[in-house]
Amino acid sequence: MRPGRIGGAIRAAVRSGVLSCALAGVLLSSVTAARAQVDPRILPLHPAYARNPTCAPVAATIPFDVHEGTRDVALSPSPREMPLNQGESAICFAYATADMISHRLGRQISPLDVATKTYFADPERLTAIPALRAHLKAHPNWRADIAWSRNAAEMSNIGNPKLLPYFDKIEGGEEDTAALLYNIGGLCEDRDLPSNDGYRYADRTLRALRYRSRLAPRPLCFRSLAGTVPHLRDSRTDTFNAGWIAHVEARCRRVPLPVPLLPVSYRVAANQAEFAALREAGRPPGRRAVARILAMIDYALDHGRVPTIGYSWYLLEDRDPKDPDLHADHASPVIGRRKVGGSCQYRVQDNTGEYCARMREGMREACDNGRVWVDEEALRRTLYSVTYLR
């Protein structure tokens, strides 16, 4: 929860010797085809997962547009060169999920829209989507999973001493439930609801909503919040959250999804804190369980999908001794794979907005504008979940 183009990546891989010119030509042709239309394939529900035996090179990219949230060109490095970042928010799951969806749909999806649906969309609307019926039938506990994710959300105490569930104070979520709920209501591009630097570009709206909800509340249509859990309802925040939902719907020029979003996930722990507790208790997840996560990452990459992973941010950057967050639960998409020497490496796209120079030794040298090559063995020490879209 801590606060490039593929063609260029392929050409860089050729220069570094990771890819042959012939393979690069094939990949660039695939990129051109992918830009022409969305991949209509739906991957099997229960495939046979296996590691890629050669750690064959793969390069993927997240669709990226220049919009309101990336016009701060005076900054260095420019936001145009870095992934969308979550700023001071604690909704890394929404940024990772948005990246995963953006890759699947071929357009940049707004992470703030992903977070809004994750917390407030009515799950029962999923049952009215014909393309989801088989998926929901195969996952009979989907309602309970969504409720668990929402009830596990925490509230920031920054400017919120009573820990009330204002939208911009809610923290945490699960990538699989977020992706499933994003099937509701059509997609919203980031150009409509800018999410770079967290809530920065929505700050004026959020301040106005907070003022009106405290001093001059308007009549509330409770139906806009009827589909969420009591944990995210409060008479002091309902007007604010309903106003935020109305703002999102007014800004978003929604269009139907070209393909359904069917998430598949696997985890060896509920979160990084549980993962660490298992290790400290002398019962760490077995290598076979973590190997399954890596096999699912390989499967997703080899089948044209960008998976997301759950891990600790402290893999990339040393913990400040004064930081009260002991585990730094984090989520990121995996956008590449390569073999260096005898080691398999995965390219993790970090959405914190942190500069490479501030990362720990070894990571800063492997980092390029927030995209970091991480050795498999280093990843194993903190990796606890994976999600991809069928």
Short mmCIF file of C-alpha atoms in Angstrom, two decimals, residues 64-325:
data_model
loop_
_atom_site.label_atom_id
_atom_site.label_comp_id
_atom_site.label_asym_id
_atom_site.label_seq_id
_atom_site.Cartn_x
_atom_site.Cartn_y
_atom_site.Cartn_z
CA PHE A 64 0.35 5.55 -21.75
CA ASP A 65 -1.14 8.88 -22.84
CA VAL A 66 0.02 12.44 -22.25
CA HIS A 67 -2.78 14.12 -20.31
CA GLU A 68 -3.39 16.57 -17.49
CA GLY A 69 -1.62 14.37 -14.99
CA THR A 70 1.65 14.21 -16.94
CA ARG A 71 2.20 17.80 -18.04
CA ASP A 72 4.67 18.73 -15.30
CA VAL A 73 7.52 18.61 -17.78
CA ALA A 74 9.75 20.80 -15.60
CA LEU A 75 10.16 17.90 -13.19
CA SER A 76 13.07 15.48 -13.57
CA PRO A 77 12.58 12.74 -14.45
CA SER A 78 9.51 13.84 -16.36
CA PRO A 79 6.21 12.16 -15.44
CA ARG A 80 5.94 11.38 -19.15
CA GLU A 81 8.78 8.89 -18.70
CA MET A 82 7.50 7.24 -15.51
CA PRO A 83 4.47 5.07 -14.72
CA LEU A 84 1.41 6.71 -13.19
CA ASN A 85 2.18 7.05 -9.50
CA GLN A 86 0.01 6.77 -6.43
CA GLY A 87 1.47 9.82 -4.69
CA GLU A 88 0.59 9.91 -1.00
CA SER A 89 -2.34 7.54 -1.42
CA ALA A 90 -2.29 3.97 -0.12
CA ILE A 91 -4.13 2.35 -3.01
CA CYS A 92 -1.27 0.65 -4.85
CA PHE A 93 -3.68 -2.21 -5.62
CA ALA A 94 -5.73 0.18 -7.79
CA TYR A 95 -2.68 1.34 -9.74
CA ALA A 96 -1.45 -2.22 -10.28
CA THR A 97 -4.93 -3.38 -11.30
CA ALA A 98 -5.40 -0.41 -13.62
CA ASP A 99 -2.09 -1.24 -15.31
CA MET A 100 -3.13 -4.87 -15.72
CA ILE A 101 -6.48 -3.82 -17.21
CA SER A 102 -4.89 -1.13 -19.38
CA HIS A 103 -2.60 -3.71 -20.95
CA ARG A 104 -5.56 -6.04 -21.54
CA LEU A 105 -7.78 -3.37 -23.10
CA GLY A 106 -5.12 -1.38 -24.96
CA ARG A 107 -5.95 1.97 -23.33
CA GLN A 108 -4.94 3.70 -20.12
CA ILE A 109 -7.53 3.10 -17.41
CA SER A 110 -7.94 5.48 -14.45
CA PRO A 111 -6.73 3.98 -11.14
CA LEU A 112 -9.07 6.31 -9.23
CA ASP A 113 -11.99 4.79 -11.14
CA VAL A 114 -10.71 1.32 -10.26
CA ALA A 115 -10.58 2.27 -6.56
CA THR A 116 -14.05 3.83 -6.65
CA LYS A 117 -15.62 0.68 -8.07
CA THR A 118 -13.62 -1.53 -5.69
CA TYR A 119 -15.07 0.22 -2.66
CA PHE A 120 -18.58 1.17 -3.80
CA ALA A 121 -19.83 -0.67 -6.91
CA ASP A 122 -22.77 -3.02 -6.31
CA PRO A 123 -21.47 -6.60 -6.81
CA GLU A 124 -24.92 -7.85 -7.74
CA ARG A 125 -24.62 -5.99 -11.05
CA LEU A 126 -22.03 -8.59 -12.06
CA THR A 127 -24.75 -11.23 -12.32
CA ALA A 128 -26.42 -9.27 -15.15
CA ILE A 129 -23.33 -9.46 -17.38
CA PRO A 130 -23.69 -12.54 -19.64
CA ALA A 131 -19.94 -12.83 -20.29
CA LEU A 132 -19.31 -13.30 -16.55
CA ARG A 133 -21.82 -16.04 -15.80
CA ALA A 134 -19.52 -19.00 -16.35
CA HIS A 135 -16.70 -17.28 -14.43
CA LEU A 136 -18.94 -16.50 -11.45
CA LYS A 137 -20.30 -20.05 -11.44
CA ALA A 138 -16.74 -21.39 -11.32
CA HIS A 139 -16.01 -19.08 -8.34
CA PRO A 140 -19.07 -19.50 -6.07
CA ASN A 141 -17.45 -17.52 -3.21
CA TRP A 142 -17.04 -14.32 -5.24
CA ARG A 143 -19.53 -12.36 -3.11
CA ALA A 144 -17.75 -13.33 0.10
CA ASP A 145 -14.37 -12.50 -1.43
CA ILE A 146 -15.53 -9.00 -2.36
CA ALA A 147 -17.04 -8.45 1.10
CA TRP A 148 -13.82 -9.69 2.76
CA SER A 149 -11.70 -7.32 0.69
CA ARG A 150 -13.90 -4.35 1.57
CA ASN A 151 -14.08 -5.23 5.26
CA ALA A 152 -10.28 -5.56 5.37
CA ALA A 153 -9.83 -1.96 4.16
CA GLU A 154 -8.27 0.44 6.64
CA MET A 155 -8.74 4.20 7.09
CA SER A 156 -5.91 6.70 7.11
CA ASN A 157 -5.73 8.88 10.23
CA ILE A 158 -4.07 11.78 8.36
CA GLY A 159 -6.58 14.62 8.65
CA ASN A 160 -9.05 11.95 9.75
CA PRO A 161 -8.56 11.29 13.49
CA LYS A 162 -11.90 9.49 13.79
CA LEU A 163 -10.91 7.05 11.03
CA LEU A 164 -14.03 7.76 8.99
CA PRO A 165 -14.47 6.04 5.59
CA TYR A 166 -14.02 9.01 3.27
CA PHE A 167 -13.11 7.72 -0.19
CA ASP A 168 -9.68 9.36 -0.18
CA LYS A 169 -8.93 8.00 3.31
CA ILE A 170 -9.71 4.35 2.55
CA GLU A 171 -6.63 2.17 2.13
CA GLY A 172 -5.99 -1.25 0.66
CA GLY A 173 -7.71 -3.70 -1.64
CA GLU A 174 -7.23 -6.89 -3.63
CA GLU A 175 -6.30 -6.95 -7.31
CA ASP A 176 -8.58 -9.87 -8.22
CA THR A 177 -11.73 -8.36 -6.70
CA ALA A 178 -10.83 -4.93 -8.12
CA ALA A 179 -10.50 -6.39 -11.62
CA LEU A 180 -13.75 -8.34 -11.33
CA LEU A 181 -15.70 -5.30 -10.12
CA TYR A 182 -14.31 -3.25 -13.01
CA ASN A 183 -16.61 -5.16 -15.34
CA ILE A 184 -19.42 -2.95 -14.00
CA GLY A 185 -20.48 0.16 -15.86
CA GLY A 186 -17.89 0.45 -18.61
CA LEU A 187 -14.31 1.73 -18.63
CA CYS A 188 -13.01 5.20 -17.79
CA GLU A 189 -9.74 6.38 -19.29
CA ASP A 190 -7.19 8.21 -17.18
CA ARG A 191 -7.43 11.26 -19.43
CA ASP A 192 -10.99 11.72 -18.05
CA LEU A 193 -10.15 11.08 -14.40
CA PRO A 194 -6.41 11.85 -13.99
CA SER A 195 -4.76 9.74 -11.33
CA ASN A 196 -1.10 10.68 -11.60
CA ASP A 197 0.29 11.60 -8.16
CA GLY A 198 -2.64 10.03 -6.33
CA TYR A 199 -5.46 12.46 -5.54
CA ARG A 200 -3.54 15.55 -6.66
CA TYR A 201 -5.70 16.38 -9.66
CA ALA A 202 -8.88 15.69 -7.72
CA ASP A 203 -7.84 17.75 -4.69
CA ARG A 204 -10.09 20.73 -5.44
CA THR A 205 -13.10 18.46 -5.90
CA LEU A 206 -12.35 16.50 -2.73
CA ARG A 207 -11.97 19.69 -0.68
CA ALA A 208 -15.28 21.03 -1.99
CA LEU A 209 -17.05 17.75 -1.25
CA ARG A 210 -15.62 17.67 2.25
CA TYR A 211 -16.82 21.22 2.90
CA ARG A 212 -20.33 20.56 1.58
CA SER A 213 -20.68 17.26 3.41
CA ARG A 214 -19.69 18.85 6.72
CA LEU A 215 -21.34 22.25 6.57
CA ALA A 216 -23.95 22.17 3.83
CA PRO A 217 -24.86 18.55 3.05
CA ARG A 218 -27.10 17.94 0.10
CA PRO A 219 -29.87 15.32 -0.05
CA LEU A 220 -28.29 11.90 -0.56
CA CYS A 221 -29.38 9.18 -2.94
CA PHE A 222 -28.52 6.18 -0.78
CA ARG A 223 -28.77 3.84 -3.77
CA SER A 224 -25.32 4.96 -4.93
CA LEU A 225 -23.83 3.36 -1.80
CA ALA A 226 -26.29 0.54 -1.25
CA GLY A 227 -24.00 -2.08 -2.78
CA THR A 228 -21.07 -1.65 -0.40
CA VAL A 229 -20.48 -3.03 3.11
CA PRO A 230 -21.37 -1.31 6.42
CA HIS A 231 -17.65 -0.97 7.13
CA LEU A 232 -17.48 1.68 4.37
CA ARG A 233 -20.71 3.45 5.37
CA ASP A 234 -21.10 6.26 7.90
CA SER A 235 -23.66 9.05 8.17
CA ARG A 236 -20.76 11.52 8.30
CA THR A 237 -19.18 10.30 5.04
CA ASP A 238 -22.04 8.97 2.92
CA THR A 239 -22.80 12.39 1.42
CA PHE A 240 -19.11 12.91 0.60
CA ASN A 241 -18.75 9.48 -1.01
CA ALA A 242 -21.97 9.79 -2.98
CA GLY A 243 -20.73 13.16 -4.24
CA TRP A 244 -17.42 11.62 -5.30
CA ILE A 245 -19.22 8.85 -7.20
CA ALA A 246 -21.34 11.49 -8.96
CA HIS A 247 -18.18 13.42 -9.87
CA VAL A 248 -16.57 10.30 -11.32
CA GLU A 249 -19.64 9.52 -13.42
CA ALA A 250 -19.78 13.11 -14.67
CA ARG A 251 -16.10 13.07 -15.71
CA CYS A 252 -15.90 9.60 -17.23
CA ARG A 253 -16.89 9.15 -20.87
CA ARG A 254 -17.59 5.49 -20.37
CA VAL A 255 -17.59 2.91 -23.14
CA PRO A 256 -18.26 -0.83 -22.87
CA LEU A 257 -15.33 -3.14 -22.22
CA PRO A 258 -14.22 -4.89 -25.44
CA VAL A 259 -13.54 -8.12 -23.49
CA PRO A 260 -14.63 -9.33 -20.05
CA LEU A 261 -12.14 -9.09 -17.21
CA LEU A 262 -11.78 -12.57 -15.71
CA PRO A 263 -9.18 -12.56 -12.92
CA VAL A 264 -7.26 -15.60 -11.74
CA SER A 265 -5.30 -15.33 -8.50
CA TYR A 266 -3.22 -17.39 -6.12
CA ARG A 267 -1.67 -16.45 -2.81
CA VAL A 268 0.39 -18.08 -0.10
CA ALA A 269 -0.58 -15.43 2.48
CA ALA A 270 -3.34 -12.86 2.87
CA ASN A 271 -0.83 -10.00 2.89
CA GLN A 272 2.82 -9.17 3.52
CA ALA A 273 2.31 -9.04 7.30
CA GLU A 274 1.01 -12.62 7.32
CA PHE A 275 3.82 -13.69 4.98
CA ALA A 276 6.39 -12.20 7.36
CA ALA A 277 4.69 -13.77 10.38
CA LEU A 278 4.90 -17.21 8.78
CA ARG A 279 8.62 -16.73 8.14
CA GLU A 280 9.24 -15.50 11.69
CA ALA A 281 7.34 -18.49 13.10
CA GLY A 282 9.59 -20.86 11.18
CA ARG A 283 6.78 -21.86 8.80
CA PRO A 284 7.60 -19.95 5.62
CA PRO A 285 5.66 -20.81 2.46
CA GLY A 286 7.39 -23.74 0.77
CA ARG A 287 9.44 -23.29 -2.37
CA ARG A 288 6.81 -25.29 -4.26
CA ALA A 289 4.08 -22.79 -3.32
CA VAL A 290 6.19 -19.79 -4.32
CA ALA A 291 7.27 -21.66 -7.47
CA ARG A 292 3.58 -21.89 -8.39
CA ILE A 293 3.35 -18.10 -8.22
CA LEU A 294 6.38 -17.82 -10.51
CA ALA A 295 4.88 -20.39 -12.87
CA MET A 296 1.67 -18.34 -13.06
CA ILE A 297 3.71 -15.20 -13.77
CA ASP A 298 5.50 -17.06 -16.58
CA TYR A 299 2.20 -18.38 -17.92
CA ALA A 300 0.64 -14.90 -17.99
CA LEU A 301 3.66 -13.31 -19.69
CA ASP A 302 3.91 -16.14 -22.23
CA HIS A 303 0.22 -15.73 -23.11
CA GLY A 304 0.19 -11.98 -23.65
CA ARG A 305 -0.96 -10.88 -20.20
CA VAL A 306 0.62 -8.57 -17.63
CA PRO A 307 0.23 -10.13 -14.15
CA THR A 308 0.30 -8.25 -10.86
CA ILE A 309 2.14 -9.44 -7.76
CA GLY A 310 1.94 -8.82 -4.03
CA TYR A 311 5.29 -8.28 -2.31
CA SER A 312 7.09 -5.89 0.05
CA TRP A 313 8.20 -2.44 -1.06
CA TYR A 314 11.27 -2.97 1.12
CA LEU A 315 12.51 -5.34 -1.56
CA LEU A 316 13.26 -2.20 -3.58
CA GLU A 317 14.09 0.37 -0.91
CA ASP A 318 15.50 0.19 2.61
CA ARG A 319 13.07 0.88 5.41
CA ASP A 320 13.47 4.18 7.22
CA PRO A 321 13.91 3.25 10.91
CA LYS A 322 11.29 5.88 11.77
CA ASP A 323 8.73 4.42 9.36
CA PRO A 324 5.98 2.72 11.43
CA ASP A 325 5.10 0.47 8.48
#
